[in-house]
CSV table of C-alpha atoms in Angstrom, one decimal:
chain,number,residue,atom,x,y,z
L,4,UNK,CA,-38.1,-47.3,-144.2
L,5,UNK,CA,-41.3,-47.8,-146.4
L,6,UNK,CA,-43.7,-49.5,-143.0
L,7,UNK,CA,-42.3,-46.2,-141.4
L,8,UNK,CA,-43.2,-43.7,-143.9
L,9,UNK,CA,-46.9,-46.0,-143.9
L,10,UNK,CA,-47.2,-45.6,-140.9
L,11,UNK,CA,-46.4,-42.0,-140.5
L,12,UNK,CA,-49.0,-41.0,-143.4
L,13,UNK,CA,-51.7,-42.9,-141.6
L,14,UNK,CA,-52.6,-40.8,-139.1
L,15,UNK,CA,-54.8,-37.9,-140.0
L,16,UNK,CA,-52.9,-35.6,-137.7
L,17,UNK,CA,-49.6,-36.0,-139.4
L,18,UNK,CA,-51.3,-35.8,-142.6
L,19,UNK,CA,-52.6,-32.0,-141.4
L,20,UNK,CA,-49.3,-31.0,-140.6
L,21,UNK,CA,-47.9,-31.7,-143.6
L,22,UNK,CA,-50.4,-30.1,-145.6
L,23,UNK,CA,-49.7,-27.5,-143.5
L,24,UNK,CA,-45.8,-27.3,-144.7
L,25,UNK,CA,-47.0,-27.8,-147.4
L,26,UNK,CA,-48.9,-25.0,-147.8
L,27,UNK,CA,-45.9,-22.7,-146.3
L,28,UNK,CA,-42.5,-24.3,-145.4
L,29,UNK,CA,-40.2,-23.7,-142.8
L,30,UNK,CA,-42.4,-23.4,-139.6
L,31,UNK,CA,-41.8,-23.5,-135.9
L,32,UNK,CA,-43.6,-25.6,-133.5
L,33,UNK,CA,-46.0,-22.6,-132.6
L,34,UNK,CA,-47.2,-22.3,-135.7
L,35,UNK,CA,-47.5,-25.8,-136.5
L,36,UNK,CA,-49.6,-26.1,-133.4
L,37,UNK,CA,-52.5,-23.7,-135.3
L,38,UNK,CA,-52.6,-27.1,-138.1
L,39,UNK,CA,-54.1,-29.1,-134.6
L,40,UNK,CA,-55.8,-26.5,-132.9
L,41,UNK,CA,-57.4,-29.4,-130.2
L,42,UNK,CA,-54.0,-30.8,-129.5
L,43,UNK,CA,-51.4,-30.1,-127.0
L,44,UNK,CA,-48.2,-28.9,-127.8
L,45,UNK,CA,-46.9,-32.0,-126.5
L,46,UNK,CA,-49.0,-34.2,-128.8
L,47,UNK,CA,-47.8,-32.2,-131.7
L,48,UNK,CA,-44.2,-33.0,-130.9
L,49,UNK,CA,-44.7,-36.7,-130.8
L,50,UNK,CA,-46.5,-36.1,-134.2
L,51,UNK,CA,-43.5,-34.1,-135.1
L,52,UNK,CA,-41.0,-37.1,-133.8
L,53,UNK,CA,-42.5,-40.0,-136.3
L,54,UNK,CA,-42.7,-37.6,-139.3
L,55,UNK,CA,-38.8,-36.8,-138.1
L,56,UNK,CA,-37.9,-40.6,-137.9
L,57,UNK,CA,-39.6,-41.3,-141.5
L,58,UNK,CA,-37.6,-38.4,-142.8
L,59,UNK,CA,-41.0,-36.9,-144.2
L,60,UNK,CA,-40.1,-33.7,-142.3
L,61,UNK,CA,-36.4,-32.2,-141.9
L,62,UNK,CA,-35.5,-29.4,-139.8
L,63,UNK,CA,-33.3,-26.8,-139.5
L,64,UNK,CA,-32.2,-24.0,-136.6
L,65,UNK,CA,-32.8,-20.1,-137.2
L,66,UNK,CA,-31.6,-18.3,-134.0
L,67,UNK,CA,-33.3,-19.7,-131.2
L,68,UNK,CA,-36.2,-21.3,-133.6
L,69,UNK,CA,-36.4,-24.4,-134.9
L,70,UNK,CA,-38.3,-24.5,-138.5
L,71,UNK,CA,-39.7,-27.4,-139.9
L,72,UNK,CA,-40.0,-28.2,-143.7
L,73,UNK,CA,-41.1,-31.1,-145.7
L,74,UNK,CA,-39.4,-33.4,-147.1
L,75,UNK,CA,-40.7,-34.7,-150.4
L,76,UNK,CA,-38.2,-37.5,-151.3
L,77,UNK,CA,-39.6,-40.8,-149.1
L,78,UNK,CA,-43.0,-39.7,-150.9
L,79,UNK,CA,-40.9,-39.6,-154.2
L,80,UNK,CA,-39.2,-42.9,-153.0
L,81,UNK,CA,-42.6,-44.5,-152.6
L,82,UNK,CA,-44.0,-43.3,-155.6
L,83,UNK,CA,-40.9,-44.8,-157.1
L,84,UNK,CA,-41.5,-48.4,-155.7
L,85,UNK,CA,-45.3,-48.9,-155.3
L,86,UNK,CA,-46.9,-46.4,-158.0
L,87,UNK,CA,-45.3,-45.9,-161.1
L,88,UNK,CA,-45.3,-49.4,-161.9
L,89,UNK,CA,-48.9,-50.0,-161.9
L,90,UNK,CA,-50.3,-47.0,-163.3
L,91,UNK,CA,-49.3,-43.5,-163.6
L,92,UNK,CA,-52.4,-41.2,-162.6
L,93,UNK,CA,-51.6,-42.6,-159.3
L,94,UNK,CA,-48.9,-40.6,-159.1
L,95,UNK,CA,-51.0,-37.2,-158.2
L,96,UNK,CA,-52.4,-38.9,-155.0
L,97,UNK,CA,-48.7,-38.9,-153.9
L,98,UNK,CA,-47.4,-35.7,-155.3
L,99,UNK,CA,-50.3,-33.4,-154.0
L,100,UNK,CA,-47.8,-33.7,-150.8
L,101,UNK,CA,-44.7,-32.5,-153.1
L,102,UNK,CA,-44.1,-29.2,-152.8
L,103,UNK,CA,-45.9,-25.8,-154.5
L,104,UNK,CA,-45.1,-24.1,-152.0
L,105,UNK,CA,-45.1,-20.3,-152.6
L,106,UNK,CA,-43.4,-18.5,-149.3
L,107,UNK,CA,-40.3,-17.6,-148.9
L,108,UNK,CA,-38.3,-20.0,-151.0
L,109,UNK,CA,-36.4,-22.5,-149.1
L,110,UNK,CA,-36.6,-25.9,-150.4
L,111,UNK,CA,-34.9,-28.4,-147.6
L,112,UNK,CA,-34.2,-32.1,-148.7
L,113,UNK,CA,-33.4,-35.1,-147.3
L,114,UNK,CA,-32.2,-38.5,-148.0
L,115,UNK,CA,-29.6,-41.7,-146.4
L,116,UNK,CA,-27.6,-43.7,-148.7
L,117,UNK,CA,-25.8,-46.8,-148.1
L,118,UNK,CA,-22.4,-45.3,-149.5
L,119,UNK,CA,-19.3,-44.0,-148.6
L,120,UNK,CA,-18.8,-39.9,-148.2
L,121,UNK,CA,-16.3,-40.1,-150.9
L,122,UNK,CA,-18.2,-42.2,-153.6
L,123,UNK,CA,-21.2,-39.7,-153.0
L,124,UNK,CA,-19.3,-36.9,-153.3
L,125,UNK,CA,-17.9,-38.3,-156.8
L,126,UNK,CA,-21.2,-38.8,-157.7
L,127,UNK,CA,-22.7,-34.7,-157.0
L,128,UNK,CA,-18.9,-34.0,-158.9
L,129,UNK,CA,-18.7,-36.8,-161.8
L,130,UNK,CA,-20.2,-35.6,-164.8
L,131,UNK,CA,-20.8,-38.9,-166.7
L,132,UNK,CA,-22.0,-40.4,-162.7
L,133,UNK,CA,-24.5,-37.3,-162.7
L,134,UNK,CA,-25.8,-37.6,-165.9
L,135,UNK,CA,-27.1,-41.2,-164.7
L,136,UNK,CA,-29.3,-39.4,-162.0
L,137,UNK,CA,-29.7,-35.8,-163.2
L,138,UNK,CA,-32.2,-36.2,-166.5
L,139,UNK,CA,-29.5,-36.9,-168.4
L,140,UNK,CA,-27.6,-33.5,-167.9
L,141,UNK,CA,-23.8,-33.2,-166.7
L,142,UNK,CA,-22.2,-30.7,-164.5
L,143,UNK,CA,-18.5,-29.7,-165.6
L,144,UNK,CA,-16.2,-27.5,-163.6
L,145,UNK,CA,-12.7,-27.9,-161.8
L,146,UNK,CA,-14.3,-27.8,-158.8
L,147,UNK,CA,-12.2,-25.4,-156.8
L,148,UNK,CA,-14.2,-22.1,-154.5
L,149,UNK,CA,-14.8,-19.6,-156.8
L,150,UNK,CA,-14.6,-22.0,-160.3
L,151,UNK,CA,-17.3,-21.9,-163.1
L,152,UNK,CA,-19.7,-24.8,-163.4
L,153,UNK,CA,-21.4,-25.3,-166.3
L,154,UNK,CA,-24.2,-27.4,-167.1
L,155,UNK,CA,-24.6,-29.3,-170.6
L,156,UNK,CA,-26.6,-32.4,-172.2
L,157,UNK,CA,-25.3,-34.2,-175.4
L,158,UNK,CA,-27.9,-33.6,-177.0
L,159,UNK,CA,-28.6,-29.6,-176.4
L,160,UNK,CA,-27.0,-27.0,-178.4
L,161,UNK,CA,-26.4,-24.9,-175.5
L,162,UNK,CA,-25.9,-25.2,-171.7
L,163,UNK,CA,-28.7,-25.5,-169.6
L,164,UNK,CA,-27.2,-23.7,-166.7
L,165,UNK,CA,-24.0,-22.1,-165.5
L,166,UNK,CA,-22.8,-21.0,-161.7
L,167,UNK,CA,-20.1,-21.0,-159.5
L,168,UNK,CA,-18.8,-22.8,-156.5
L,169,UNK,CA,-19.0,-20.9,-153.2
L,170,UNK,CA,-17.7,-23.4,-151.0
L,171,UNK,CA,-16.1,-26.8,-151.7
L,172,UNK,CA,-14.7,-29.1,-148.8
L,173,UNK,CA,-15.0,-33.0,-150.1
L,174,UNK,CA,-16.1,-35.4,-149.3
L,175,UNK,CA,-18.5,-32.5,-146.9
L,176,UNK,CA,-20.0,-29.9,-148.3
L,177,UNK,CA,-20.5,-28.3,-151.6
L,178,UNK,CA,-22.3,-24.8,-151.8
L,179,UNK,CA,-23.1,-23.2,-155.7
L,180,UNK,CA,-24.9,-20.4,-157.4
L,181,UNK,CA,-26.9,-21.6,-159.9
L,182,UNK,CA,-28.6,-20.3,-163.1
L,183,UNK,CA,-31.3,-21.8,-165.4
L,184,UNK,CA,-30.6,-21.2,-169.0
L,185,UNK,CA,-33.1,-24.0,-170.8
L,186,UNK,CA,-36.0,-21.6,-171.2
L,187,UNK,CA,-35.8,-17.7,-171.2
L,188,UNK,CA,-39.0,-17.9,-167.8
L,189,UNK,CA,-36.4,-20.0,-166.2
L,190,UNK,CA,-33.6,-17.5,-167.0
L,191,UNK,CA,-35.9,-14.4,-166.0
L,192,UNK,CA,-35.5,-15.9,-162.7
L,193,UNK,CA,-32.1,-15.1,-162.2
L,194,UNK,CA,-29.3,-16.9,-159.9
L,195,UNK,CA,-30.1,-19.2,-156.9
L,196,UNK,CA,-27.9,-21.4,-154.4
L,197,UNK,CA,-27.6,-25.2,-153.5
L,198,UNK,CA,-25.8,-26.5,-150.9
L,199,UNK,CA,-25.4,-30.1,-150.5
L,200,UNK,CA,-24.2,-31.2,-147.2
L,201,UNK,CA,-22.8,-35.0,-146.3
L,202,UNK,CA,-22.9,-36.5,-143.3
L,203,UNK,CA,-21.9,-40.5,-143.0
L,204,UNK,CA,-23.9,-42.4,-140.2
L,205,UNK,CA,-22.7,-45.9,-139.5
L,206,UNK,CA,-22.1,-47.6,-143.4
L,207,UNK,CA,-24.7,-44.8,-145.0
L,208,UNK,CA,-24.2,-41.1,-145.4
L,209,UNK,CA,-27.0,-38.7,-144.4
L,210,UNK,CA,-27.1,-36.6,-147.4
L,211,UNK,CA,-29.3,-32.8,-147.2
L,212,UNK,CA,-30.1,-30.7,-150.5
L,213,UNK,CA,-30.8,-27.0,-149.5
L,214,UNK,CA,-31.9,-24.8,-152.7
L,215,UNK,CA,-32.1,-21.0,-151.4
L,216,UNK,CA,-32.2,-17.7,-152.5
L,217,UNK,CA,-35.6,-18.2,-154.5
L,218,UNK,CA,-37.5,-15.4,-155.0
L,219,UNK,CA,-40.9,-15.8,-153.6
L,220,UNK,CA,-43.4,-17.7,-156.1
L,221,UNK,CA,-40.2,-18.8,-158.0
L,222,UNK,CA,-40.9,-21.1,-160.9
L,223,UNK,CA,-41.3,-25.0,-159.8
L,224,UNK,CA,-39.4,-25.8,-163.0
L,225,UNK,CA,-36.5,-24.7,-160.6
L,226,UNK,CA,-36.7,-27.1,-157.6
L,227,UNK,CA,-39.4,-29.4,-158.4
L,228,UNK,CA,-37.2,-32.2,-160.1
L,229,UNK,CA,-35.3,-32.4,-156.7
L,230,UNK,CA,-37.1,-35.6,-154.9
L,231,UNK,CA,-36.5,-37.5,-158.2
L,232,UNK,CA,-32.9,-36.5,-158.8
L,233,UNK,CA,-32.2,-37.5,-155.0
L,234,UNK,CA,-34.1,-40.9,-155.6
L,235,UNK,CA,-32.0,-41.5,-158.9
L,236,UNK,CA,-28.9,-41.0,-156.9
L,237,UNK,CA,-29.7,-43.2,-153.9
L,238,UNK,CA,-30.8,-45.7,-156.6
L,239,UNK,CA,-27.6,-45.7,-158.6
L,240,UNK,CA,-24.9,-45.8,-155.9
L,241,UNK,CA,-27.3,-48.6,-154.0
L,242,UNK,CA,-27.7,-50.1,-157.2
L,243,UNK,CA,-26.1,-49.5,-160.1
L,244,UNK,CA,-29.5,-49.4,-162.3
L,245,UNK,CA,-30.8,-46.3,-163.5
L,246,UNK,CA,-34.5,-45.4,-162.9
L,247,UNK,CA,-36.5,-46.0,-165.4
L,248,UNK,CA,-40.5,-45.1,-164.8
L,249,UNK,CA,-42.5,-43.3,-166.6
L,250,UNK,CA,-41.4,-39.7,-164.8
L,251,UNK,CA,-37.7,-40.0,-164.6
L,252,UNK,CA,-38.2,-41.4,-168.7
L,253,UNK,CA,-40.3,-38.4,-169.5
L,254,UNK,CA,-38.2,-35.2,-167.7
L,255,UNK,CA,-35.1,-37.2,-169.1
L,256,UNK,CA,-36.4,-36.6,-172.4
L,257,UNK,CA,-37.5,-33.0,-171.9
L,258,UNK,CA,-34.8,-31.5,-170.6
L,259,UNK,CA,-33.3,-31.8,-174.3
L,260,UNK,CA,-36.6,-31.1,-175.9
């Protein structure tokens, strides 16, 4: 998967339409064709096609249109395995592509995992499994539509966010309302929803984060932990280790600061 993401990032073309995304998410084809204004629509759909294959872009229908949003977790993945390592400052060559995005606030997420639907879904629903992956934090509930979910950390004297399950069909779909509580800004932003959605293909699952109902310019404290929490994840159930650079060591700590 890493030669394809390379390869994908190499062309300046692909490179514009993500910038593009990532300047405003969730965009058709026809307004993705203004990022290459000397291009036919049919060159921008073969663009379109590689940044599909190296899951850098993930789309979704809306009515008859088809919008487009990028999909920060290979970058995340990369950073992960060829950056952090070495050196650290690195890291903002990667994550200019991450997402600061400030229109209406759908973030879309994307990963595959060489698991099993039902050991995934025990790792979204485990709390000791999603405190491996999640900064340390664990999410607690009885997991039944309409139950309370609460999220805690060990070490924090109070929860760090509370919601409730919409919809819950294992080992397919889990949708939630979800609340910030670590900081009174993050609170002031009120509820928002996640929906994870799994899909197995061959011996892997096809796993997509959707995190909704953001007010526009929402805070980034909100969402922008996502690509690492996904990596973590695909990590540990591919794995068994924990990831331990710099970032994931340093939001880890901070989230009981």
């Amino acid at each position: 998967m890493d030669e394809e993401v390379f390869r994908a990032l190499a062309d300046p073309s692909r490179r514009a339409l993500l910038d593009a995304l990532r300047e405003r998410d969730g965009q058709a084809l026809s307004e993705l064709e203004q990022a290459l204004p000397g291009m036919t629509r049919f060159g921008v759909m073969k663009h379109l096609r590689v940044l599909a294959d190296a899951t850098l872009i993930t789309t979704r229908r809306d009515g008859r249109r088809k919008l487009h949003y990028l999909n920060a977790v290979p970058i995340r993945l990369i950073y992960e395995r060829w950056v952090s390592k070495y050196t650290e400052p690195w890291a903002a060559a990667l994550t200019g592509l991450k997402r600061t995005l400030e229109e209406p606030m759908e973030k879309v997420y994307e990963i595959y995992i060489k698991t099993t639907p039902q050991r995934l879904w025990e790792a979204i629903t485990d709390p000791e499994q999603r405190s491996k992956y999640n900064f340390g934090s664990r999410q607690t509930s009885d997991w039944t539509p309409g139950s309370r979910v609460e999220v805690g950390h060990p070490a924090a004297p109070t929860l760090l966010g509370e919601g409730e399950n919409l919809e819950v069909d294992p080992p397919r779909r889990l949708v939630q309302s979800m609340r910030a509580l670590w900081s009174e800004e993050v609170k002031d932003e009120g509820f928002s929803r996640v929906t994870w959605e799994i899909e197995p293909v061959g011996d892997s699952c096809r796993l997509v984060v959707t995190h909704d109902q953001l007010r526009e310019g929402a805070n980034e404290e909100l969402y922008g932990g996502w690509p690492m929490i996904l990596s973590g994840l695909k990590t540990w159930l591919e794995t068994g280790e924990l990831l331990t650079t710099p970032g994931s060591l340093k939001y880890a700590k901070g989230a009981i600061e």
